[in-house]
Amino acid sequence: MWGALLRSGVRGTGGLRSMSSGGPPWNQVVSEAEKIVGYPTSFMSLRCLLSDELSNIAMQVRKLVGTKHPLLDTARQRSLAEITELIHTAFLVHRGIVNIGELKSCDGPLKDMQFGNKMAVLSGDFLLANACTSLAQLQNTKVVELISSAIGDLVQGIYYENSKSSEENCLTDDIGISRWKEQVFLSHSALLAKSCQAAMELAKHSTEIQDMAFQYGKHMSMSHKLHSDLQPFVKESSSDTMAFSLNSAPAILHQEFLGREAWIKQIREAQGKGNIMDYKQLQEAIKAGKGVTSAIDLCRCHGNRALAALEHFPPSEARDALANIVCAVTRFP
């Protein structure tokens, strides 16, 4: 994505596709973006890593570090994308830490869980340390400041996610959609938004273009999170009811329309013996209200704002690819 965003600053042909056209599915748009960038946007394949040709190129690029060769700017773009991937993965690993106090005997031996927690902490810290080292090697103070602040945002966002309500056995937060969006920005959007802005800084674009890149990353990731939260309510192919977070966007919006007390009552009624939640019952209650349709509208609203930010970039194949990503996360059955 960062590579495609960088290339969107180069003039080409084409224009934005309307979001009303639906656009191709997610896997297809990601594949198209990877072709434009020239390499997989996630982790590279093992075959590529073991390639003698690629190793030789990497060795030559290392020799350019510290020089002002134009090729170095491309290498630093790419390095920023890998740094962002490392930070994201590090926090995903840290999120895998198990709360030992909530474990039951059926969950497995306690010592295995404790060992797993230690490995998660060490592995996450190792990835984060490598990301920070590579970040310093970019030798750009503003980029270091942007990504460092994004790490701080992630920590704060995860803290909010893990903080429990003081109400005993409360399964859902007493927050509105505005507070939900603030928390989602910290835990999901900040890293992508600031990485997009940092990519424009490395490419030496203007402050206005950097801000538009930030806006694109912010609103695209918000749309992606809303799209993810909506899946248990809009998927028609799955016969089994999907478990969902009671703090997801449709549930939060449902609570806003219904009222806190009535929402808690619905949750209690859906809890059977042994506190086993009947998600089918809750799902039907939320779908009967305005939570799902409001979440879809909000998803498309953020998608439109992401597309509006892209309008500030010159027409190009890369800009089309970024627009298609937005279309993919705002299309529903």
XYZ file of C-alpha atoms in Angstrom, residues 34-283:
250
model
C 1.143 -5.853 -5.325
C 1.747 -5.944 -9.084
C 2.026 -2.147 -9.184
C 4.424 -2.024 -6.239
C 6.470 -4.866 -7.674
C 6.605 -7.138 -4.633
C 4.174 -8.662 -2.096
C 2.927 -5.992 0.313
C 3.051 -8.446 3.182
C 5.949 -10.784 3.971
C 7.901 -11.940 0.931
C 7.808 -15.576 -0.105
C 10.526 -17.959 1.005
C 11.554 -18.498 -2.625
C 12.196 -14.750 -3.002
C 14.166 -14.615 0.236
C 16.396 -17.480 -0.914
C 16.896 -16.099 -4.408
C 20.560 -15.470 -5.264
C 19.559 -12.665 -7.607
C 17.551 -10.879 -4.922
C 20.343 -11.336 -2.386
C 22.820 -9.788 -4.809
C 20.529 -6.784 -5.359
C 20.084 -6.353 -1.615
C 23.863 -6.417 -1.144
C 24.333 -3.712 -3.773
C 21.610 -1.546 -2.217
C 23.335 -1.782 1.167
C 26.426 -0.254 -0.429
C 24.329 2.791 -1.341
C 23.381 3.490 2.280
C 24.948 6.777 3.310
C 25.158 8.031 -0.284
C 22.726 10.280 -2.167
C 22.036 7.857 -4.996
C 18.413 8.214 -6.274
C 17.839 4.471 -5.951
C 18.230 4.811 -2.189
C 14.938 6.705 -1.939
C 13.112 3.684 -3.397
C 14.877 1.354 -0.970
C 13.856 3.619 1.971
C 10.211 3.562 0.821
C 10.238 -0.138 0.846
C 12.038 -0.188 4.207
C 9.259 1.921 5.728
C 6.629 -0.590 4.570
C 8.575 -3.451 6.163
C 8.968 -1.442 9.392
C 5.206 -0.896 9.543
C 4.607 -4.618 8.949
C 7.009 -5.465 11.786
C 5.310 -3.073 14.219
C 1.864 -4.372 13.304
C 2.968 -7.996 13.693
C 4.692 -7.250 17.014
C 1.473 -5.891 18.485
C -0.542 -8.808 17.094
C 1.850 -11.173 18.886
C 1.542 -9.185 22.114
C -2.239 -9.332 21.845
C -1.966 -13.118 21.910
C -0.956 -13.038 25.577
C -3.397 -15.071 27.682
C -4.869 -13.830 30.956
C -3.773 -16.609 33.296
C -6.360 -15.604 35.900
C -9.240 -16.358 33.536
C -8.023 -19.829 32.503
C -10.012 -22.964 33.284
C -8.768 -26.507 33.743
C -10.126 -27.469 30.323
C -7.922 -24.846 28.628
C -4.769 -26.916 29.123
C -1.755 -27.119 31.461
C -0.973 -23.837 33.215
C 2.775 -24.132 32.586
C 2.197 -24.317 28.819
C 0.174 -21.125 28.931
C 2.837 -19.387 31.008
C 5.549 -20.470 28.564
C 3.424 -19.274 25.647
C 3.006 -15.882 27.303
C 6.752 -15.532 27.776
C 7.385 -16.406 24.141
C 4.728 -13.908 22.993
C 6.324 -11.107 25.016
C 9.861 -11.907 23.868
C 8.899 -12.417 20.218
C 6.868 -9.223 20.086
C 9.640 -7.231 21.744
C 12.198 -8.672 19.315
C 10.142 -7.621 16.288
C 9.520 -4.174 17.742
C 13.226 -3.687 18.525
C 14.157 -4.595 14.940
C 11.543 -2.180 13.614
C 12.907 0.649 15.757
C 16.471 -0.057 14.615
C 15.438 0.040 10.960
C 13.421 3.187 11.615
C 16.497 5.005 12.894
C 18.420 3.941 9.783
C 15.995 5.889 7.581
C 17.731 9.010 8.915
C 14.618 11.169 8.728
C 13.627 12.885 11.972
C 10.022 13.567 10.965
C 9.453 9.958 9.875
C 10.916 8.693 13.153
C 8.624 11.069 15.056
C 5.532 9.961 13.086
C 6.080 6.214 13.478
C 7.123 6.562 17.130
C 3.924 8.451 17.898
C 1.968 5.709 16.089
C 3.533 3.117 18.409
C 2.411 5.242 21.361
C -1.098 5.392 19.903
C -1.154 1.598 19.560
C -0.173 1.122 23.199
C -2.868 3.538 24.343
C -5.470 1.905 22.101
C -4.708 -1.584 23.395
C -4.913 -0.261 26.964
C -8.436 1.005 26.249
C -9.366 -2.318 24.665
C -8.241 -4.273 27.718
C -9.685 -1.944 30.356
C -12.789 -3.445 31.944
C -15.910 -1.679 33.091
C -16.244 -1.414 36.832
C -19.643 -3.104 36.613
C -19.398 -6.702 37.724
C -19.512 -9.244 34.900
C -20.061 -6.470 32.331
C -19.526 -7.784 28.812
C -19.875 -4.524 26.900
C -18.542 -0.983 27.260
C -20.762 1.971 28.041
C -19.493 4.131 25.174
C -20.981 5.874 22.164
C -19.870 5.651 18.554
C -17.728 8.801 18.882
C -15.691 7.244 21.691
C -15.553 3.981 19.736
C -14.046 5.804 16.739
C -11.424 7.470 18.958
C -10.362 4.095 20.332
C -10.336 2.433 16.903
C -8.168 5.229 15.524
C -5.588 4.608 18.235
C -5.570 0.808 17.991
C -6.111 0.345 14.234
C -5.891 3.517 12.155
C -3.000 5.541 13.580
C -0.226 3.246 12.344
C -1.529 3.092 8.769
C -2.400 6.807 8.604
C 0.966 7.961 9.919
C 2.836 5.443 7.769
C 1.099 6.812 4.663
C 2.074 10.319 5.744
C 5.645 9.179 6.396
C 5.814 7.640 2.900
C 5.004 11.037 1.402
C 7.635 12.669 3.621
C 10.273 10.232 2.366
C 9.202 10.976 -1.202
C 9.621 14.707 -0.449
C 6.022 15.645 -1.203
C 4.375 18.815 0.112
C 2.718 19.156 3.518
C -0.710 19.189 1.830
C -0.055 15.883 0.054
C 1.279 14.389 3.283
C -1.945 15.379 5.046
C -4.044 13.848 2.278
C -2.070 10.612 2.587
C -2.771 10.657 6.333
C -6.491 11.198 5.693
C -6.572 8.345 3.183
C -4.888 5.931 5.592
C -7.112 6.986 8.487
C -10.452 6.716 6.711
C -9.562 3.600 4.706
C -8.573 1.749 7.898
C -11.729 2.942 9.664
C -13.780 1.546 6.757
C -11.824 -1.711 6.988
C -12.549 -2.037 10.723
C -16.244 -1.311 10.226
C -16.358 -3.835 7.367
C -14.749 -6.441 9.624
C -17.179 -5.738 12.484
C -20.138 -6.091 10.116
C -19.224 -9.523 8.743
C -21.147 -11.572 11.365
C -24.282 -9.593 10.469
C -24.077 -9.444 6.661
C -22.577 -12.795 5.650
C -25.243 -14.894 3.971
C -23.199 -17.951 2.987
C -22.370 -19.101 6.517
C -24.976 -21.388 8.092
C -23.435 -21.119 11.553
C -23.793 -17.962 13.608
C -20.462 -16.199 14.021
C -19.458 -15.024 17.497
C -18.883 -11.289 17.568
C -17.598 -8.666 19.961
C -20.234 -6.909 22.024
C -18.086 -3.801 21.579
C -18.170 -3.977 17.768
C -19.594 -1.060 15.768
C -23.065 -2.572 15.090
C -23.446 -3.431 18.791
C -22.310 0.037 19.924
C -24.710 1.733 17.498
C -27.499 -0.648 18.545
C -26.865 0.349 22.159
C -27.021 4.051 21.251
C -30.434 3.668 19.614
C -31.829 1.214 22.168
C -30.422 2.600 25.409
C -27.877 1.134 27.803
C -30.323 -0.577 30.169
C -32.334 -2.227 27.411
C -29.124 -3.462 25.735
C -27.836 -4.993 28.983
C -31.223 -6.687 29.404
C -30.951 -8.240 25.932
C -27.464 -9.527 26.776
C -28.650 -11.091 30.050
C -31.567 -12.757 28.276
C -29.173 -14.236 25.720
C -26.983 -15.769 28.435
C -27.935 -19.356 29.118
C -26.763 -21.752 31.781
C -23.067 -21.515 32.539
C -23.011 -17.995 31.074
C -22.941 -19.426 27.533
C -23.924 -16.645 25.156
C -26.584 -17.235 22.518
C -25.053 -15.090 19.779
C -27.847 -16.028 17.371
C -30.393 -14.357 19.636
C -28.266 -11.229 20.041
C -27.522 -11.124 16.326
